[in-house]
Amino acid sequence: MPYTVGRRPHPVSAALALALAQLRAAPGRLGLRWKIAALLAAGCAVVAVAIGLLVHDARLDQVTDSARSGAVAQLVRVRQLYELTGQVDQADTGAALDDPRLPGPLRRAALAGQRTTYLDMASDDPCVWAARPVGDHPRHVLSVRESLRQQAGEMAEFDRQLLVSGAVVVGLAALGGAGLSSRLSRELRTAAAIARRISQGELDARIGDPRRPAGTHGGNEVAELATAVDTMAASLQQRLVAEQRFTADVAHELRTPLTGLHTAAELLPASRPTELVRDRVRALHVLTEDLLEVARLDAEVEKPDLEVHPLGRLVETIAERTGGSTAGFTAVGAESAYETYVRTDARRLERILTNLVSNAHRHGGAPVEVRVDGVEVRVRDHGPGFPERLLADGPQRFQTGARERGQGTGLGLTIALGQAQVIGARVTLANAADGGAVATVRLPRA
């Protein structure tokens, strides 16, 4: 009846456990490429551990079986010598009679009349015991102990070789996975970059070669995604072009009848109904001109006339013309503000600020402030502020944003943002902490 005590954990399984723990601990820090490589390496590590454990166990069984057989053969020779001489030779054999170091399970088995072995691989001094009973009354236990230090060293070296081999396999698998997934990662990053460009309004951006016919990106899932994104961009571009053409056509078609209507309204006799008619005709005329301006901005045919201007003096002049006494102008650091030069189109900047000031008067609350700070111009009112939907989605055409900000066509902010893009400026919309809407125009410094 053999006994075995305490096998140490296999080093390859311990290394795998550590690698998997690190992989689980940092899922968000790994990109797709490295996740694929890590998963492939983990799969290879599992296979390497399984094979390593099988080989380790087979080798360990071979070593222990040989050690048990050797101990039993030695025990037979010691018993024969003991029966002939009545003595136990302890010099070279490690034999003893009723050895106090004898493990308890082995002693009990021997006293029960069994010849058995006991393997101890967990202690600092690994060894194998073999024991059998001798004598009748009382019975004694004859045992042999053989050291397995050499075999344990060989097993440790064997395990190190398995660990190195497994690490090499896992490393090669990780490199192979990284190489195989690099192309996939590049294609996905390209698709993401093109999608971002499309979301920013560059609808002619495409993932595939524009010279290729549709549907020839390839046959895998990433190629299908690229085809779908390109098809979506083409469809959006066609719809947007159609909408822009419709807006321009409507504005052009309205111009002629509005000109005749305006002439006819001027010929009407002075009266309250005449004033109402003229007011509505002027409103239609402004709307038509705004639509034409939006159509030109959408078609990107506007060309700025950029010149260097002192920002403080330019904005002060614009504020006086647009807001008059109802728009207060201030400059942070008056001297430096008047000495700050920007490269811009004065006519288009006036159009931007006019729309922002008019929007503040129409939908906000007094007082309206125009403030220059460095290369930034802020237009602020003290009304209810911009609606959250407008801040989240941006200005929408023909939508003023909310009832509390009054009624209107909703083209003023759209035109302001479009003209700012033409001159290279940036308009940001926000709400002040103490109430009111704030529109900031940041201009490029000269």
XYZ file of C-alpha atoms in Angstrom:
446
model
C 0.000 0.000 0.000
C 1.882 3.127 -1.188
C 1.499 6.517 0.482
C 2.389 9.923 -1.037
C 2.627 13.193 0.879
C 2.613 16.814 -0.344
C 3.290 17.526 -3.999
C 4.332 21.130 -4.584
C 2.204 23.228 -7.014
C 3.358 23.166 -10.601
C 5.259 26.392 -11.507
C 3.586 26.716 -14.937
C 0.106 26.721 -13.361
C 1.211 29.383 -10.878
C 2.534 31.568 -13.698
C -0.730 31.150 -15.616
C -2.766 32.145 -12.568
C -0.666 35.301 -12.157
C -1.014 36.224 -15.845
C -4.780 35.734 -15.809
C -5.077 37.818 -12.626
C -3.170 40.682 -14.272
C -5.328 40.394 -17.397
C -8.515 40.617 -15.333
C -7.168 43.517 -13.292
C -6.562 45.792 -16.287
C -9.302 45.223 -18.915
C -9.748 48.917 -19.644
C -6.086 49.663 -20.290
C -5.726 47.220 -23.179
C -6.628 47.990 -26.773
C -8.349 45.513 -29.054
C -5.047 44.452 -30.586
C -3.495 43.608 -27.248
C -6.687 42.017 -25.943
C -6.697 39.615 -28.877
C -3.007 38.898 -28.347
C -3.590 38.417 -24.610
C -6.531 36.072 -25.174
C -4.552 34.029 -27.697
C -1.614 33.897 -25.297
C -3.922 32.880 -22.447
C -5.378 30.096 -24.595
C -1.915 28.850 -25.468
C -0.944 29.121 -21.799
C -3.893 26.922 -20.815
C -2.838 24.321 -23.399
C 0.803 24.588 -22.280
C -0.190 24.150 -18.637
C -2.370 21.128 -19.444
C 0.418 19.483 -21.425
C 3.010 20.504 -18.811
C 0.958 19.012 -15.995
C 0.530 15.761 -17.905
C 4.242 15.534 -18.687
C 5.146 16.572 -15.123
C 2.858 13.953 -13.601
C 4.102 11.263 -15.982
C 7.714 12.057 -15.158
C 6.967 12.245 -11.428
C 5.178 8.899 -11.530
C 8.169 7.383 -13.325
C 10.580 8.754 -10.693
C 8.435 7.689 -7.733
C 7.784 4.214 -9.135
C 11.494 3.723 -9.624
C 12.196 5.018 -6.081
C 9.559 2.728 -4.557
C 10.910 -0.294 -6.476
C 14.455 0.475 -5.371
C 13.379 0.887 -1.739
C 11.465 -2.432 -1.797
C 14.438 -4.264 -3.341
C 16.727 -2.784 -0.700
C 14.246 -3.805 2.003
C 14.321 -7.410 0.702
C 18.135 -7.536 0.918
C 18.126 -6.023 4.407
C 15.521 -8.557 5.576
C 17.559 -11.484 4.207
C 20.670 -10.195 6.010
C 18.656 -9.672 9.198
C 17.311 -13.246 9.115
C 20.833 -14.642 8.591
C 22.717 -12.517 11.103
C 20.025 -11.052 13.333
C 21.534 -7.618 12.746
C 20.683 -4.589 10.577
C 23.460 -2.924 8.607
C 22.739 0.827 8.849
C 25.972 2.042 7.320
C 25.029 2.180 3.645
C 21.438 1.062 3.394
C 19.634 3.523 5.677
C 17.967 0.499 7.292
C 16.794 0.434 10.878
C 14.702 -1.603 13.231
C 11.828 0.341 14.792
C 13.195 3.632 13.456
C 11.665 6.510 15.513
C 11.502 8.681 12.380
C 9.237 6.193 10.660
C 5.985 7.901 9.506
C 2.927 6.893 11.499
C 0.819 5.532 8.584
C 3.709 3.378 7.441
C 4.324 2.020 10.964
C 0.670 1.091 11.439
C 0.518 -0.627 8.046
C 3.678 -2.635 8.824
C 2.397 -3.728 12.242
C -0.771 -4.855 10.493
C 1.305 -7.315 8.476
C 1.715 -5.305 5.260
C 4.810 -4.515 3.305
C 4.402 -1.010 1.954
C 6.188 2.169 0.935
C 5.806 5.791 1.887
C 6.861 8.706 -0.370
C 7.550 12.149 1.117
C 8.191 14.813 -1.545
C 6.954 17.862 0.402
C 9.646 18.092 3.072
C 12.982 19.809 2.746
C 14.602 16.374 2.699
C 12.515 14.318 0.257
C 12.772 10.582 0.706
C 11.091 7.222 0.194
C 10.447 4.657 2.961
C 9.875 0.944 2.698
C 8.872 -1.143 5.754
C 7.662 -4.606 6.728
C 7.041 -6.500 9.974
C 9.584 -8.926 11.431
C 9.293 -11.246 14.418
C 6.153 -12.605 16.007
C 5.748 -11.580 19.647
C 6.390 -8.743 19.883
C 6.455 -7.594 16.328
C 9.092 -5.187 15.108
C 9.199 -2.971 12.026
C 12.140 -3.243 9.671
C 12.436 -0.121 7.477
C 14.639 1.332 4.769
C 14.926 5.042 4.004
C 16.405 6.357 0.763
C 16.981 10.044 0.073
C 15.463 11.532 -3.082
C 17.409 14.770 -3.136
C 18.931 13.975 -6.513
C 15.576 12.984 -7.992
C 13.933 16.121 -6.528
C 16.655 18.261 -8.096
C 16.130 16.557 -11.424
C 12.368 17.162 -11.148
C 12.955 20.828 -10.308
C 15.207 21.204 -13.355
C 12.631 19.381 -15.459
C 9.914 21.769 -14.236
C 12.103 24.771 -15.052
C 12.571 23.467 -18.580
C 8.811 23.020 -18.890
C 8.249 26.564 -17.613
C 10.756 28.052 -20.054
C 9.278 26.074 -22.936
C 5.747 27.148 -21.979
C 6.818 30.787 -21.659
C 8.424 30.672 -25.113
C 5.261 29.181 -26.615
C 3.051 31.762 -24.923
C 5.354 34.604 -26.012
C 5.348 33.404 -29.624
C 1.566 33.071 -29.481
C 1.245 36.634 -28.134
C 3.495 38.007 -30.871
C 1.612 36.046 -33.499
C -1.713 37.282 -32.128
C -0.484 40.867 -32.090
C 0.678 40.547 -35.677
C -2.566 38.986 -36.844
C -4.705 41.533 -35.001
C -2.653 44.575 -36.053
C -4.349 44.734 -39.433
C -7.768 44.386 -37.837
C -6.891 47.130 -35.363
C -5.676 49.448 -38.121
C -8.828 48.935 -40.152
C -11.056 49.580 -37.154
C -9.096 52.712 -36.211
C -9.376 53.930 -39.797
C -13.124 53.331 -39.709
C -13.408 55.225 -36.411
C -11.372 58.159 -37.762
C -13.500 58.352 -40.911
C -16.682 58.167 -38.821
C -15.434 61.097 -36.711
C -14.691 63.105 -39.857
C -18.178 62.367 -41.154
C -19.720 63.447 -37.843
C -17.804 66.749 -38.160
C -19.446 67.410 -41.532
C -16.868 65.971 -43.948
C -19.383 63.811 -45.772
C -17.103 63.055 -48.723
C -14.741 61.078 -46.446
C -14.646 57.375 -47.247
C -12.912 54.360 -45.717
C -12.257 52.521 -48.971
C -10.558 53.628 -52.169
C -13.038 55.988 -53.918
C -11.922 54.561 -57.266
C -13.233 51.125 -56.294
C -16.802 50.225 -57.132
C -19.192 49.790 -54.232
C -19.067 46.506 -52.359
C -15.459 45.610 -53.193
C -13.870 46.229 -49.779
C -13.461 42.528 -49.084
C -15.290 39.640 -47.522
C -14.724 39.871 -43.754
C -16.735 41.628 -41.070
C -14.475 44.686 -40.968
C -14.837 45.107 -44.726
C -18.612 44.899 -44.346
C -18.445 47.608 -41.688
C -16.365 49.804 -44.020
C -18.863 49.299 -46.836
C -21.762 50.155 -44.516
C -20.057 53.350 -43.278
C -19.221 54.440 -46.829
C -22.777 53.757 -47.966
C -24.173 55.687 -45.007
C -21.885 58.664 -45.731
C -22.856 58.681 -49.405
C -26.555 58.554 -48.515
C -26.197 61.374 -45.978
C -24.248 63.457 -48.476
C -26.921 62.996 -51.145
C -29.685 63.976 -48.736
C -27.786 67.005 -47.467
C -27.007 68.187 -50.997
C -30.670 67.775 -51.902
C -31.743 69.790 -48.853
C -29.198 72.513 -49.603
C -30.354 72.691 -53.223
C -33.972 72.859 -52.093
C -33.206 75.709 -49.655
C -31.345 77.679 -52.316
C -34.051 77.103 -54.935
C -36.811 78.176 -52.553
C -34.938 81.338 -51.607
C -34.257 82.233 -55.240
C -37.851 81.563 -56.263
C -39.144 83.749 -53.423
C -36.978 86.688 -54.377
C -38.905 87.656 -57.534
C -42.450 87.676 -56.086
C -41.159 89.391 -52.932
C -39.639 92.177 -55.026
C -43.002 92.763 -56.715
C -44.829 92.513 -53.401
C -42.460 95.037 -51.827
C -43.016 97.471 -54.707
C -46.772 97.058 -54.477
C -46.722 97.584 -50.700
C -44.858 100.869 -51.134
C -47.627 102.122 -53.443
C -50.378 101.516 -50.903
C -51.836 104.560 -49.128
C -50.636 105.222 -45.627
C -52.736 103.363 -43.067
C -52.492 100.825 -40.270
C -53.169 97.860 -42.615
C -50.485 99.222 -44.968
C -47.934 99.276 -42.151
C -48.802 95.671 -41.247
C -48.391 94.587 -44.852
C -45.043 96.384 -45.201
C -43.817 94.880 -41.907
C -44.611 91.341 -43.058
C -43.040 91.977 -46.447
C -39.832 93.144 -44.722
C -39.887 90.019 -42.533
C -40.243 87.807 -45.615
C -37.427 89.708 -47.299
C -35.108 89.172 -44.298
C -36.037 85.496 -44.176
C -35.298 85.075 -47.876
C -31.904 86.740 -47.547
C -31.104 84.545 -44.516
C -32.042 81.443 -46.491
C -29.769 82.496 -49.344
C -26.936 83.110 -46.891
C -27.459 79.696 -45.283
C -27.438 78.092 -48.733
C -24.131 79.773 -49.587
C -22.619 78.696 -46.275
C -23.785 75.119 -46.823
C -22.277 75.091 -50.300
C -18.973 76.391 -48.840
C -18.624 79.008 -51.577
C -18.073 81.916 -49.187
C -14.551 83.372 -49.358
C -13.419 85.613 -46.499
C -11.578 88.893 -46.979
C -9.104 88.578 -44.115
C -7.265 91.617 -42.804
C -5.547 92.587 -39.554
C -7.737 94.682 -37.237
C -7.468 95.950 -33.646
C -10.103 93.847 -31.967
C -11.199 96.272 -29.227
C -11.820 99.212 -31.565
C -13.495 97.017 -34.182
C -15.904 95.414 -31.711
C -16.692 98.762 -30.095
C -17.692 100.157 -33.493
C -19.794 97.095 -34.283
C -21.516 97.220 -30.871
C -22.432 100.876 -31.392
C -23.944 100.127 -34.789
C -25.794 96.968 -33.815
C -26.850 97.506 -30.228
C -26.656 101.242 -29.853
C -27.442 102.302 -26.330
C -28.972 98.915 -25.487
C -25.710 96.924 -25.721
C -23.023 97.868 -23.220
C -19.443 97.506 -24.433
C -16.542 96.790 -22.075
C -12.936 95.750 -22.618
C -10.798 93.818 -20.140
C -7.529 95.746 -19.838
C -8.595 98.598 -22.101
C -5.137 99.437 -23.403
C -4.167 95.833 -24.122
C -7.598 95.154 -25.654
C -7.142 97.982 -28.155
C -3.631 96.754 -28.887
C -4.732 93.172 -29.546
C -4.805 92.508 -33.276
C -6.682 89.704 -34.976
C -6.834 88.500 -38.563
C -10.464 88.478 -39.585
C -13.110 89.667 -42.034
C -14.647 92.777 -40.477
C -17.898 92.485 -42.458
C -18.463 88.866 -41.472
C -17.479 89.524 -37.836
C -20.073 92.299 -37.781
C -22.624 89.848 -39.155
C -21.759 87.373 -36.383
C -21.942 89.898 -33.554
C -25.097 91.493 -35.011
C -26.861 88.155 -34.960
C -25.665 87.368 -31.440
C -26.697 90.776 -30.080
C -30.055 90.631 -31.888
C -30.625 87.126 -30.543
C -29.817 88.345 -27.015
C -32.266 91.263 -27.333
C -35.009 89.141 -28.892
C -34.818 86.035 -26.713
C -32.867 87.096 -23.629
C -33.191 89.883 -21.121
C -31.603 93.277 -20.537
C -28.946 94.352 -20.062
C -27.002 92.961 -23.044
C -23.227 93.143 -22.609
C -20.496 92.938 -25.264
C -17.125 92.265 -23.665
C -13.661 91.921 -25.233
C -11.071 89.844 -23.385
C -7.891 89.115 -25.313
C -8.960 87.542 -28.609
C -12.402 86.591 -27.265
C -15.635 88.536 -27.641
C -18.472 87.628 -25.253
C -22.090 88.584 -25.805
C -24.192 88.078 -22.695
C -27.794 88.738 -21.767
C -29.601 88.368 -18.440
C -32.562 86.298 -19.552
C -33.464 82.640 -19.023
C -30.348 81.379 -20.827
C -29.945 78.937 -23.658
C -32.126 75.787 -23.487
C -30.319 72.597 -22.545
C -31.309 70.994 -25.835
C -29.645 73.802 -27.801
C -26.452 73.487 -25.748
C -26.414 69.724 -26.260
C -27.324 69.532 -29.976
C -26.341 72.967 -31.256
C -28.551 75.468 -33.095
C -31.288 73.922 -35.210
C -32.701 75.740 -38.195
C -36.176 77.220 -37.750
C -36.077 76.360 -34.039
C -35.517 79.029 -31.428
C -34.896 76.364 -28.780
C -37.609 77.008 -26.218
C -40.739 79.053 -25.666
C -39.159 81.118 -22.939
C -36.625 82.480 -25.458
C -39.342 83.863 -27.679
C -40.307 83.251 -31.298
C -38.272 83.626 -34.507
C -36.964 81.781 -37.526
C -34.033 80.260 -35.633
C -31.496 81.100 -38.372
C -29.499 83.741 -36.486
C -27.290 81.387 -34.488
C -26.919 79.068 -37.488
C -25.632 81.930 -39.624
C -23.339 83.145 -36.829
C -21.714 79.727 -36.478
C -21.422 79.349 -40.257
C -19.776 82.743 -40.740
C -17.423 82.041 -37.826
C -16.279 78.876 -39.569
C -15.597 80.878 -42.733
C -13.273 83.347 -40.965
C -11.591 80.675 -38.824
C -13.248 81.727 -35.557
C -14.994 79.531 -33.007
C -18.325 80.227 -31.319
C -19.235 78.527 -28.048
C -22.607 78.796 -26.326
C -23.099 78.490 -22.569
C -25.159 79.734 -19.653
C -23.760 81.988 -16.949
C -23.716 80.682 -13.393
C -25.875 83.587 -12.192
C -28.284 83.393 -15.145
C -28.289 84.522 -18.749
C -26.931 83.242 -22.045
C -23.269 83.711 -22.992
C -21.991 83.430 -26.578
C -18.195 83.573 -26.939
C -16.426 84.259 -30.242
C -12.734 83.334 -30.229
C -10.786 84.848 -33.119
C -7.373 83.827 -34.495
C -4.641 86.161 -33.297
C -2.786 88.079 -35.997
